[in-house]
Short mmCIF file of C-alpha atoms and ligand atoms in Angstrom, two decimals:
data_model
loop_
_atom_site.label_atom_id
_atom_site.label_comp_id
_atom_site.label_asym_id
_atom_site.label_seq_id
_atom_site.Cartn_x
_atom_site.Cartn_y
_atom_site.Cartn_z
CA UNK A 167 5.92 -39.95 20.36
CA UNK A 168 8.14 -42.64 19.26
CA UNK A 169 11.38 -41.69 19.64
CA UNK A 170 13.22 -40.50 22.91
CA UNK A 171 15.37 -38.74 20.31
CA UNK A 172 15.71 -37.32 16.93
CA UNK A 173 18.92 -35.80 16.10
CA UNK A 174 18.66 -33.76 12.55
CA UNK A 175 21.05 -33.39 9.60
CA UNK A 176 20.83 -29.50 8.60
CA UNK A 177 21.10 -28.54 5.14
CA UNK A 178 18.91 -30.11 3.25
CA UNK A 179 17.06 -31.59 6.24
CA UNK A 180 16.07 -28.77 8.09
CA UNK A 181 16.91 -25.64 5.33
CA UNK A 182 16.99 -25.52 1.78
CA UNK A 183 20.85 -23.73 2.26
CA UNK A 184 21.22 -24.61 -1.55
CA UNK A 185 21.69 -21.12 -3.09
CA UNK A 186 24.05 -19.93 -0.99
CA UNK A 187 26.11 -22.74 -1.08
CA UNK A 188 26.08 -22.54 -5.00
CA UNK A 189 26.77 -19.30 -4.93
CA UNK A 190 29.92 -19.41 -2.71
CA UNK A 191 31.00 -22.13 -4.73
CA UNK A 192 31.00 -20.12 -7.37
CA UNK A 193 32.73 -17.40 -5.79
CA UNK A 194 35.89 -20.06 -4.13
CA UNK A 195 36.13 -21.24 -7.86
CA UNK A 196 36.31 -17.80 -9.68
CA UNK A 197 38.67 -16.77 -7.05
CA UNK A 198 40.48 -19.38 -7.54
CA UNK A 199 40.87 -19.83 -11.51
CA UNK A 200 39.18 -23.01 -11.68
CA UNK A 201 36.51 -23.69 -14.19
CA UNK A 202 32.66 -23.58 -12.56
CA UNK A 203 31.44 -27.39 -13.10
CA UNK A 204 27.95 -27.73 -14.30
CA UNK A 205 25.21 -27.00 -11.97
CA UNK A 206 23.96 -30.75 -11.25
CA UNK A 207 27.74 -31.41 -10.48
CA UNK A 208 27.71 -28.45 -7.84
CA UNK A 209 24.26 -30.27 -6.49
CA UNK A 210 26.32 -33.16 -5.59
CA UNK A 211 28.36 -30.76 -3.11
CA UNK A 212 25.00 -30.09 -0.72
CA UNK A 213 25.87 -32.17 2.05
CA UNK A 214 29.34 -34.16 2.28
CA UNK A 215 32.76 -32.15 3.42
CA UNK A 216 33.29 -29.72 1.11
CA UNK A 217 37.16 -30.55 0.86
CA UNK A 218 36.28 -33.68 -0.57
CA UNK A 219 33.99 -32.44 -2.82
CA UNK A 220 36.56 -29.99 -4.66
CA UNK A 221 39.12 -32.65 -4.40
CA UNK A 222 36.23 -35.62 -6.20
CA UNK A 223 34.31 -33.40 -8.69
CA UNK A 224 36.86 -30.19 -9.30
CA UNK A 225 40.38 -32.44 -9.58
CA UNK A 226 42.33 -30.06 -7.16
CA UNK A 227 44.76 -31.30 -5.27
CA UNK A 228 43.83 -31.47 -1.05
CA UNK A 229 46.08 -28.23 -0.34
CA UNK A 230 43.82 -26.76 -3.31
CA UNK A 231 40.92 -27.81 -1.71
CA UNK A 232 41.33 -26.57 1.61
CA UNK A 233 42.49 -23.07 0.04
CA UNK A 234 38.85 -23.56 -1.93
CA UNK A 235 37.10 -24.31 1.15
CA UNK A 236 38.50 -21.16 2.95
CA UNK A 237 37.54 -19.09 -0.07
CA UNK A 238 34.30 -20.36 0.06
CA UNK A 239 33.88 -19.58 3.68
CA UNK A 240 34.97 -16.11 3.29
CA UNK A 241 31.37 -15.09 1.45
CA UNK A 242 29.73 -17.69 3.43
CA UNK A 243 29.54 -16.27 6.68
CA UNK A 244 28.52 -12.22 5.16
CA UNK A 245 26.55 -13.76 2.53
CA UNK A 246 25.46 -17.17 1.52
CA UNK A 247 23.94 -18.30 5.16
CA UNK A 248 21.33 -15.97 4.68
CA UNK A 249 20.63 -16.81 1.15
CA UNK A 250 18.92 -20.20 2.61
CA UNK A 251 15.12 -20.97 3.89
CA UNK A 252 13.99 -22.80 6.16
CA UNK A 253 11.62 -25.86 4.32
CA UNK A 254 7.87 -24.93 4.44
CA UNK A 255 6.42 -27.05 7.80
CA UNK A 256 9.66 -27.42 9.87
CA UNK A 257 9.29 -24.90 12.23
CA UNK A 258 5.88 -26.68 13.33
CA UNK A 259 7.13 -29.38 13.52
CA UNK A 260 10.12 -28.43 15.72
CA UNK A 261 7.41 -26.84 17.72
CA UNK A 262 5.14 -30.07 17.60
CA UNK A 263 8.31 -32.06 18.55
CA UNK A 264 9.45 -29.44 21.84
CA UNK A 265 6.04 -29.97 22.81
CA UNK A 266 6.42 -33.82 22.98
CA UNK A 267 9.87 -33.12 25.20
CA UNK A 268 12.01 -35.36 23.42
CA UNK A 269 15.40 -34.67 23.06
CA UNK A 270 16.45 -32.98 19.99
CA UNK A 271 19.88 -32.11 18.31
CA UNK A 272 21.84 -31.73 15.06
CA UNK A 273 24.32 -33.20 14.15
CA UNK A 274 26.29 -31.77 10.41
CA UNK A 275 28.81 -31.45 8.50
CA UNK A 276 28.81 -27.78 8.53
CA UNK A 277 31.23 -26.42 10.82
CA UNK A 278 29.86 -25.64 14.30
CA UNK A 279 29.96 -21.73 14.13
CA UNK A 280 28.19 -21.21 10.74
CA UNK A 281 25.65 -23.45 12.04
CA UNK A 282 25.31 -21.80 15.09
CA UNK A 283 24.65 -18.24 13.83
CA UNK A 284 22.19 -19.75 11.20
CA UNK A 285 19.85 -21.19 13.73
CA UNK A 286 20.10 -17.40 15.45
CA UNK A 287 19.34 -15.89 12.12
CA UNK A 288 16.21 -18.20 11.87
CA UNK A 289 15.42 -17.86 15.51
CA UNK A 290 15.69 -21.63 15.75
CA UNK A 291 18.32 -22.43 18.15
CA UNK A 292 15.92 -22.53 21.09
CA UNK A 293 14.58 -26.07 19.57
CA UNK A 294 17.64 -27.77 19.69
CA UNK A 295 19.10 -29.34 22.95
CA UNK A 296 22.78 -29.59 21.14
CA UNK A 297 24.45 -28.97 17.83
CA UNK A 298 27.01 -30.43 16.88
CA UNK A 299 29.20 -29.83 13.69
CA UNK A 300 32.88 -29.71 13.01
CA UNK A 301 35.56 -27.17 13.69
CA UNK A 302 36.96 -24.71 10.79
CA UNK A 303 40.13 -26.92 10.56
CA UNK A 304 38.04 -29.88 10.56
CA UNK A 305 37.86 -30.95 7.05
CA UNK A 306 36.97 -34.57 6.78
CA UNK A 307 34.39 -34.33 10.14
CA UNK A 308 32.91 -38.32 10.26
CA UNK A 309 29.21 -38.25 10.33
CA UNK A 310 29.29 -41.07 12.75
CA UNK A 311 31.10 -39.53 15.34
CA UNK A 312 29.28 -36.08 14.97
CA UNK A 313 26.11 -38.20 15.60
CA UNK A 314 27.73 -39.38 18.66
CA UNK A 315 28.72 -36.42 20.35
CA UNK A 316 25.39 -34.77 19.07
CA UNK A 317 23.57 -37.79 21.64
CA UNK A 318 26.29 -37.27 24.22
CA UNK A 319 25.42 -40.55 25.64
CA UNK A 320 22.66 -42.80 25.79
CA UNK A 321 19.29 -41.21 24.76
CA UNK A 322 17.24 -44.60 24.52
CA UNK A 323 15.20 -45.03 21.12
CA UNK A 324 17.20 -42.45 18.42
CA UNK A 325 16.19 -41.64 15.17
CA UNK A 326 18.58 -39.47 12.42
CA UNK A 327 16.80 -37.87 9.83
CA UNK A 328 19.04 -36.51 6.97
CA UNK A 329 18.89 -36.26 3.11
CA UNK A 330 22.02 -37.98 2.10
CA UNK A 331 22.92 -41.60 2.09
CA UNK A 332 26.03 -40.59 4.80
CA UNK A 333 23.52 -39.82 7.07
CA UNK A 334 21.80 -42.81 6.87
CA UNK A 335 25.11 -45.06 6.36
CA UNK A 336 26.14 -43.21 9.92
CA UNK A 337 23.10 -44.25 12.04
CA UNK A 338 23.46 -48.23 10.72
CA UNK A 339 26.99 -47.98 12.15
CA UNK A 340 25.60 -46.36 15.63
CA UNK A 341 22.52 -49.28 15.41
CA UNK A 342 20.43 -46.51 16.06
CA UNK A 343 16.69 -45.85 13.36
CA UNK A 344 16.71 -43.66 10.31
CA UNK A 345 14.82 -41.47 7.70
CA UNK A 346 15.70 -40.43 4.79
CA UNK A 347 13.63 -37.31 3.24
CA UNK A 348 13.41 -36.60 -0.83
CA UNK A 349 12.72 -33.38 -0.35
CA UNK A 350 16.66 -32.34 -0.09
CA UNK A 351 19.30 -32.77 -1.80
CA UNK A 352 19.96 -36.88 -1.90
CA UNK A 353 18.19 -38.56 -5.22
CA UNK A 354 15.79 -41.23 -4.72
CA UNK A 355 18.08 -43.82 -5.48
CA UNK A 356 20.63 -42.99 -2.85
CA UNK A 357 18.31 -42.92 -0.43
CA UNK A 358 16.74 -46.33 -1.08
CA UNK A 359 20.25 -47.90 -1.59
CA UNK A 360 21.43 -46.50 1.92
CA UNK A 361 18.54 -48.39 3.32
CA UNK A 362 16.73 -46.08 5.89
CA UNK A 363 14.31 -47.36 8.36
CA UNK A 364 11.88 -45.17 6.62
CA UNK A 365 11.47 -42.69 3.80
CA UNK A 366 9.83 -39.29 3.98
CA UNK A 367 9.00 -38.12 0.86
CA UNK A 368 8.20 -34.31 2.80
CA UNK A 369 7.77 -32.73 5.89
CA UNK A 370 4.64 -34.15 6.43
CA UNK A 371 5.54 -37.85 6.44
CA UNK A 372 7.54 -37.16 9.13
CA UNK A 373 4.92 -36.53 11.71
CA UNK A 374 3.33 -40.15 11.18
CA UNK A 375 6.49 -41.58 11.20
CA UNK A 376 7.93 -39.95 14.52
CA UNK A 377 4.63 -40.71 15.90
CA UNK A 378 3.80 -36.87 17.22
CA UNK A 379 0.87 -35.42 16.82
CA UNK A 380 0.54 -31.95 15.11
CA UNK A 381 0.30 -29.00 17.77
CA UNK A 382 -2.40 -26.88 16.39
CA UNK A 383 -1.29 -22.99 16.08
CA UNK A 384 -3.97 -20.55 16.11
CA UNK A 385 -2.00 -18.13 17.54
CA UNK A 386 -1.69 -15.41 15.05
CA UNK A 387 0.89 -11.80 15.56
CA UNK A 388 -0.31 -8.88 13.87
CA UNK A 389 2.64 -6.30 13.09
CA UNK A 390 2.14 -2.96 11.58
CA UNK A 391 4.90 -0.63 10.06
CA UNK A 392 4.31 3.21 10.99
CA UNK A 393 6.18 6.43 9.91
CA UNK A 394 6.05 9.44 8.28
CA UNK A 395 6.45 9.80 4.26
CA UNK A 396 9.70 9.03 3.04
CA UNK A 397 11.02 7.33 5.96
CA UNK A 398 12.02 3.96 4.02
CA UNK A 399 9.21 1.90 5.27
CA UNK A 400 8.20 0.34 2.39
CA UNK A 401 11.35 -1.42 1.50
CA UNK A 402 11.78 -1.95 5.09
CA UNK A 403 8.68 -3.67 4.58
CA UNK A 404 9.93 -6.18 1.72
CA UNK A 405 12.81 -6.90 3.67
CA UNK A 406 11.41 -7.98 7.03
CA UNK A 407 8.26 -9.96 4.72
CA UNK A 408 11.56 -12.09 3.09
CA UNK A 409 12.88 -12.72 6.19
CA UNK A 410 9.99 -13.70 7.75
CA UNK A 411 8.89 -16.27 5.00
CA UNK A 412 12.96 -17.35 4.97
CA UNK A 413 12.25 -18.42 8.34
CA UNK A 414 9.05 -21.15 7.55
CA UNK A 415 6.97 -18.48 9.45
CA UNK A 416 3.20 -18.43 7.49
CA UNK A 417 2.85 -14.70 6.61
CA UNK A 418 0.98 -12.33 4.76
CA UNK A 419 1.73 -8.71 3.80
CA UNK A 420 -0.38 -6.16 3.51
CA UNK A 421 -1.34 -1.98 3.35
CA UNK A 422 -3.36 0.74 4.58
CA UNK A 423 -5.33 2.06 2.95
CA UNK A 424 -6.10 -1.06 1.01
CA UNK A 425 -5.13 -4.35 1.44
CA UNK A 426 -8.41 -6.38 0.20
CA UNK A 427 -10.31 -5.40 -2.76
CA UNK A 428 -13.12 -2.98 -1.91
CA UNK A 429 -10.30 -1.83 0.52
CA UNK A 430 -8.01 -0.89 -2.71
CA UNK A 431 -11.25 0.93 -4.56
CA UNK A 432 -11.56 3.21 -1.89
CA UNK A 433 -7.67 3.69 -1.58
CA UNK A 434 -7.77 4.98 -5.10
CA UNK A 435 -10.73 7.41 -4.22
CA UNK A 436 -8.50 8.30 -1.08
CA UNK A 437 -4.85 9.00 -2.94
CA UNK A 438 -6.28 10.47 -6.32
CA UNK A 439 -5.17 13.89 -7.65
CA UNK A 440 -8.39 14.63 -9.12
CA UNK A 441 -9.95 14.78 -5.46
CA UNK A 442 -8.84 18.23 -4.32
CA UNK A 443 -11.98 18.64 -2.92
CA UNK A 444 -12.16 15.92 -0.44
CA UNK A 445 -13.26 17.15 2.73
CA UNK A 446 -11.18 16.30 5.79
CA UNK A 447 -13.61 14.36 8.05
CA UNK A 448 -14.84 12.53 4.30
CA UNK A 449 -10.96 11.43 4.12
CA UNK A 450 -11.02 10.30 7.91
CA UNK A 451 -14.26 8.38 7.32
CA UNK A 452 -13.50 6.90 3.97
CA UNK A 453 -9.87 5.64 5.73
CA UNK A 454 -11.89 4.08 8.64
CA UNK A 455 -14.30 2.28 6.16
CA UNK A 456 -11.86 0.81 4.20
CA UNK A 457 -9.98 -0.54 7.40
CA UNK A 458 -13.41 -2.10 8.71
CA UNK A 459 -13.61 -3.76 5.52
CA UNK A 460 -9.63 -4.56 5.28
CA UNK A 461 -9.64 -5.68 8.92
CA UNK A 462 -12.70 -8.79 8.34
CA UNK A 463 -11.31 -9.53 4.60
CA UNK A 464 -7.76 -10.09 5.75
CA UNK A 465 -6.25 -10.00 8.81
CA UNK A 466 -8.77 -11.32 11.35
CA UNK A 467 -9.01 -14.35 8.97
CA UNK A 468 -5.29 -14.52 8.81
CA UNK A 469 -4.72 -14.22 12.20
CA UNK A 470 -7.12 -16.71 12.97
CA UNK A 471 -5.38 -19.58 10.71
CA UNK A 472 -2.32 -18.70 13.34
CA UNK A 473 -0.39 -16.42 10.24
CA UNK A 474 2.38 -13.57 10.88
CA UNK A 475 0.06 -10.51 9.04
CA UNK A 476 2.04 -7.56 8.69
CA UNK A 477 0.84 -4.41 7.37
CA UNK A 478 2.36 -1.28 5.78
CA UNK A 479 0.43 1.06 8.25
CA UNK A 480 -2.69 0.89 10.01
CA UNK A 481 -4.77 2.70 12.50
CA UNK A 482 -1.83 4.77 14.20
CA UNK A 483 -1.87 6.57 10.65
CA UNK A 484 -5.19 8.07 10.72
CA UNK A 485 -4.20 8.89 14.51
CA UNK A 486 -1.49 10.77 13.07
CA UNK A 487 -2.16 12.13 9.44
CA UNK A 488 -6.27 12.51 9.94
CA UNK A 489 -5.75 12.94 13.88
CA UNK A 490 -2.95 15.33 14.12
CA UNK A 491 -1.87 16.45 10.46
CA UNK A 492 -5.63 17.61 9.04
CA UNK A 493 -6.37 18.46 12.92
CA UNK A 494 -9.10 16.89 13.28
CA UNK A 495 -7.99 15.33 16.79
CA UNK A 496 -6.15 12.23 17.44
CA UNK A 497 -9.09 10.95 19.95
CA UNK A 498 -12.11 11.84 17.56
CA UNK A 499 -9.83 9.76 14.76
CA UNK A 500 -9.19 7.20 17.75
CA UNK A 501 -13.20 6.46 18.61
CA UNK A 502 -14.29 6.77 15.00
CA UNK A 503 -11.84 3.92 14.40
CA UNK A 504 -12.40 1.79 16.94
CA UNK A 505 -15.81 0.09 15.34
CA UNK A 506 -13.70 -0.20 12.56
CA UNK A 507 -10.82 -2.10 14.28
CA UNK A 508 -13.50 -4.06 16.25
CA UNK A 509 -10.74 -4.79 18.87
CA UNK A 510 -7.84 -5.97 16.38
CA UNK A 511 -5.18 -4.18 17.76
CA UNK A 512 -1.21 -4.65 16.51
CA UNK A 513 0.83 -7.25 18.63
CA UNK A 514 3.83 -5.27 17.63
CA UNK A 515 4.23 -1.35 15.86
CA UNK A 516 7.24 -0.59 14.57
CA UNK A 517 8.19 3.35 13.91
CA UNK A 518 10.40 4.48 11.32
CA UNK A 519 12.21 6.99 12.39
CA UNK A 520 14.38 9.77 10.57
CA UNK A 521 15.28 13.57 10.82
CA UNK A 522 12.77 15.53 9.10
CA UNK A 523 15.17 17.26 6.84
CA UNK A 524 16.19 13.39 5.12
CA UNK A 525 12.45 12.61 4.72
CA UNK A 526 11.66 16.00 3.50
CA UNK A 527 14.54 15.35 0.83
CA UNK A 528 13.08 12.04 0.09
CA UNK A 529 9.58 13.30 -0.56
CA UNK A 530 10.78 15.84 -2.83
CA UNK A 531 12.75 13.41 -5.35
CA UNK A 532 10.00 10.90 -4.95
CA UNK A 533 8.65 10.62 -8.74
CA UNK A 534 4.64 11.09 -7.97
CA UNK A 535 3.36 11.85 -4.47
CA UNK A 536 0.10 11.47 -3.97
CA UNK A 537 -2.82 13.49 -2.77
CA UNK A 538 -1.85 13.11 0.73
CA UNK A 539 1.72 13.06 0.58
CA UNK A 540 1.37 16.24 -1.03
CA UNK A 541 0.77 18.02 2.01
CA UNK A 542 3.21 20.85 3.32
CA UNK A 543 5.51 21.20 6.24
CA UNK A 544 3.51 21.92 8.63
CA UNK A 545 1.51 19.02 8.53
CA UNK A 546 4.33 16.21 8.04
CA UNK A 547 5.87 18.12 11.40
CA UNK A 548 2.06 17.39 13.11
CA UNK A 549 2.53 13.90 11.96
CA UNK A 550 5.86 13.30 13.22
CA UNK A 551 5.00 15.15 16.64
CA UNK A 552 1.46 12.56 16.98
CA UNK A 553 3.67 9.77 16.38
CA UNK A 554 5.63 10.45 19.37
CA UNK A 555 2.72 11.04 21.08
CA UNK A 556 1.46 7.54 20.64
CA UNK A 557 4.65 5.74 21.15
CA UNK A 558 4.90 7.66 24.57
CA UNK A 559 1.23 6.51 24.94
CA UNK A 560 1.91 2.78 23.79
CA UNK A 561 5.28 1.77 25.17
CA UNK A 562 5.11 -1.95 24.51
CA UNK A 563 3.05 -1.69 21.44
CA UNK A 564 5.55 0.82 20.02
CA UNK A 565 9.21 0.45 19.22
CA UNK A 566 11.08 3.28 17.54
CA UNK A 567 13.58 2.47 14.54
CA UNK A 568 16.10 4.47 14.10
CA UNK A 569 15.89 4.83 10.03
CA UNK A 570 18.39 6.45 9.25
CA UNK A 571 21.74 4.35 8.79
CA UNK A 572 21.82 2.00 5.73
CA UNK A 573 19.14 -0.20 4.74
CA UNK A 574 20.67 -3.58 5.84
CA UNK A 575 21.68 -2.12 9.13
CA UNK A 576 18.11 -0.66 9.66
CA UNK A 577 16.08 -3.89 8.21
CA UNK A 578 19.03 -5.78 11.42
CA UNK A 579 17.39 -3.81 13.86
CA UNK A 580 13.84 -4.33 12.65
CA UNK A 581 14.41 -8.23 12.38
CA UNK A 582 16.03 -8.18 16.10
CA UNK A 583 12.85 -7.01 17.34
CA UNK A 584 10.42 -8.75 15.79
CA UNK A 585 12.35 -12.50 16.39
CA UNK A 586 12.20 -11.49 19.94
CA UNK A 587 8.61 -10.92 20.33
CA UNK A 588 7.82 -13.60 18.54
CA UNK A 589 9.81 -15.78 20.34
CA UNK A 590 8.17 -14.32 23.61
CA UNK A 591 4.82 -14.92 21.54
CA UNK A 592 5.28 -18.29 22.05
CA UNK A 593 5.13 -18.76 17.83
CA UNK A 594 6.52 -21.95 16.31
P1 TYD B 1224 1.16 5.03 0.87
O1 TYD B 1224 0.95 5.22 -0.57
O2 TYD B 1224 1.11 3.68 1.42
O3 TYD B 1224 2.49 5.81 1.18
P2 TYD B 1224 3.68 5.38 2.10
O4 TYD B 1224 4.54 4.56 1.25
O5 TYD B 1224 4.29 6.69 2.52
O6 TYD B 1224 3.07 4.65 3.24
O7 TYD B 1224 0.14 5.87 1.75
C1 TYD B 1224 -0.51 6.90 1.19
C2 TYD B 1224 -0.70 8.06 2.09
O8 TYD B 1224 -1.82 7.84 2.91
C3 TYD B 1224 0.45 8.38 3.00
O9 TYD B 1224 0.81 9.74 2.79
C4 TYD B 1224 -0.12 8.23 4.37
C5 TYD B 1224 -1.60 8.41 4.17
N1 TYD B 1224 -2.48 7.78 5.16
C6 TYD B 1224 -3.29 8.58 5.98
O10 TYD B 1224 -3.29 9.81 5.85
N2 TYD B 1224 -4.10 7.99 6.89
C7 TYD B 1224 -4.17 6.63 7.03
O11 TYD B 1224 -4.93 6.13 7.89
C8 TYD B 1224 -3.34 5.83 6.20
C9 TYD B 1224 -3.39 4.34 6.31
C10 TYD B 1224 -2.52 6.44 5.27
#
């Protein structure tokens, strides 16, 4: 490693915060009655004091501008810090970078707080030895002096990596090295005029030039998504698959029964009307082929390549519906699966839970059910009881959900757990 420290510039640098930020602006404007400049003129406010920007590119006057700015924070901080990803690559190379020990901070011009709970959203803040950013009030913060306190003293051989020409002007003033990246939201030609010690064109580049060497992840976490029908699990699914890409995390999504091609042929045999006459133990066998062949297409490999694979129900199900539901016994369903499986077991289950009166509502106004959702009472209550047989069975496999608030509220709950066991995980 090169450097004894490397002190980050954040949006642009580290997240691709664009949208949101656009989208507030929009909002501060609107609210405000003043016309919405063109989108490359918005562009030009990624990065330096916002203040400054409404004052330069919207002609307000500064008491206008600082009205603007609290506008604009007012939707930030519900809304536009989560519309915002973390680049592709930067989480490894955080993790590469922790692994070398060097000391590592950011230092930006959004205001400390905003920044603060962002990192938390991503589950970042555990890279970063300090951030530093401005207070509220703080309008004009000088990227010099955030630099500063972001080092805190003398950290020997410093490098600031940013996307905009004040971060580069700002670390010429402190003597200290430099690298500008293209893939924010600077232009080429700013970044060669500021003059960096070097220029990343992406994420990459920046491993040669910091000198560390990439820590190879073949760690993969396997989560699976359990519940009876009509508990919300599906969209619950979507959500937490966003999130997890939003935070650079490598990540595939996936379903029982299906999830790889053959897999999906035999789901349609499985689901299909026309099948009345499907034996029970056919269905349990059918379920446990298409899972042998769904486990070696997809998620071994995946797991292998250190990915996130999540999957919209797994073995637990056949435990439950074929187990339990077409009582056919949750161990015979357990050992016929287990060849199938072939020792991939979930990391982390999460169970959907809601009152069986909602989810019986919710099957009923569901437009199609299919051949097994068709099933009556008795057999969703079987389901629901072998679910809470297993979790009682699986403690730290299996972590209830309580499904039945709103969906933002439940998908916060789901996203609480998961960052935490992946953090424990040890995942970039
Ligand atoms: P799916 O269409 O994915 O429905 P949902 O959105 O409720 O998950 O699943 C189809 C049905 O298959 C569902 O009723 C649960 C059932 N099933 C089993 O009976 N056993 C299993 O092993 C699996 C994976 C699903």
């Amino acid at each position: 490693m090169k450097y004894d420290a490397v002190i980050f510039d954040f949006d642009g640098t580290l997240t691709d915060s664009a949208p949101g930020i656009i989208n507030c602006l929009h909002f501060a404007l609107n609210n405000l009655k003043f016309e919405v400049p063109h989108e490359s003129v918005l562009r030009k406010f990624l990065g330096p004091p916002l203040v400054d920007s409404f004052i330069r590119y919207c002609k307000m006057s500064k008491e206008d501008a600082i009205k603007a700015t609290a506008e604009y924070r007012v939707r930030y901080l519900t809304k536009g810090l989560k519309e915002n990803m973390v680049f592709p690559g930067i989480r490894e190379l955080l993790f590469s970078l922790r692994e070398s020990a060097s000391y590592l901070a950011i230092a930006t011009g959004k205001p400390q707080n905003s920044s603060e709970i962002i990192l938390k959203h991503f589950s970042l803040e555990h890279y970063f030895d300090k951030v530093v950013g401005p207070s509220e009030n703080d309008h004009f913060a000088d990227k010099t002096n955030l630099i500063q306190k972001a080092l805190d003293g003398d950290r020997g051989h410093t490098v600031m990596i940013g996307d905009r020409a004040s971060d580069i002007n700002a670390a010429h003033e402190l003597g200290i090295d430099s690298i500008g990246v293209l893939y924010g939201y600077g232009s080429k030609d700013e970044i060669i005029q500021a003059n960096p010690t070097y220029i990343a064109e992406s994420v990459n580049d920046l491993y040669s030039l910091l000198g560390v060497k990439r820590t190879e992840n073949n760690r993969g976490y396997f989560i699976t998504l359990e519940g009876n029908d009509g508990c919300g699990k599906s969209t619950q699914a979507v959500l937490l698959f966003e999130y997890l890409q939003s935070c650079g995390y490598n990540t595939v999504k996936t379903r029982e029964p299906g999830g790889s091609e053959v897999a999906e042929k035999i789901r349609y045999l499985l689901l299909d009307r026309d099948n009345m006459g499907m034996q029970d133990m056919t269905e349990a066998l059918l379920l446990a082929a298409a899972r042998a062949q769904h486990v070696r297409d997809v998620i071994k490999p995946s797991l292998t390549a250190g990915k996130i694979v999540m999957s919209d129900r797994y073995v637990d199900s056949s435990v439950a519906y074929q187990g339990a539901g077409r009582m056919l016994g949750m161990d015979v369903i357990s050992q016929m699966n287990a060849p199938a499986i072939d020792n991939c077991v979930p990391d982390l289950t999460l169970l959907l839970e809601i009152d069986s009166s909602t989810a019986l509502r919710r099957r009923e106004s569901a437009s199609e059910t299919d051949r097994i959702e068709m099933m009556d009472d008795g057999f969703h209550a079987r389901v629901e009881e072998a679910y809470q047989k297993l979790a009682l069975l699986y403690p730290d496999r299996i972590i209830k959900i309580d499904a039945s608030g709103e969906l933002e509220q439940i998908a916060q709950s789901i996203i609480s757990v998961v960052s935490e066991r992946l953090e424990k995980a040890g995942l970039p």
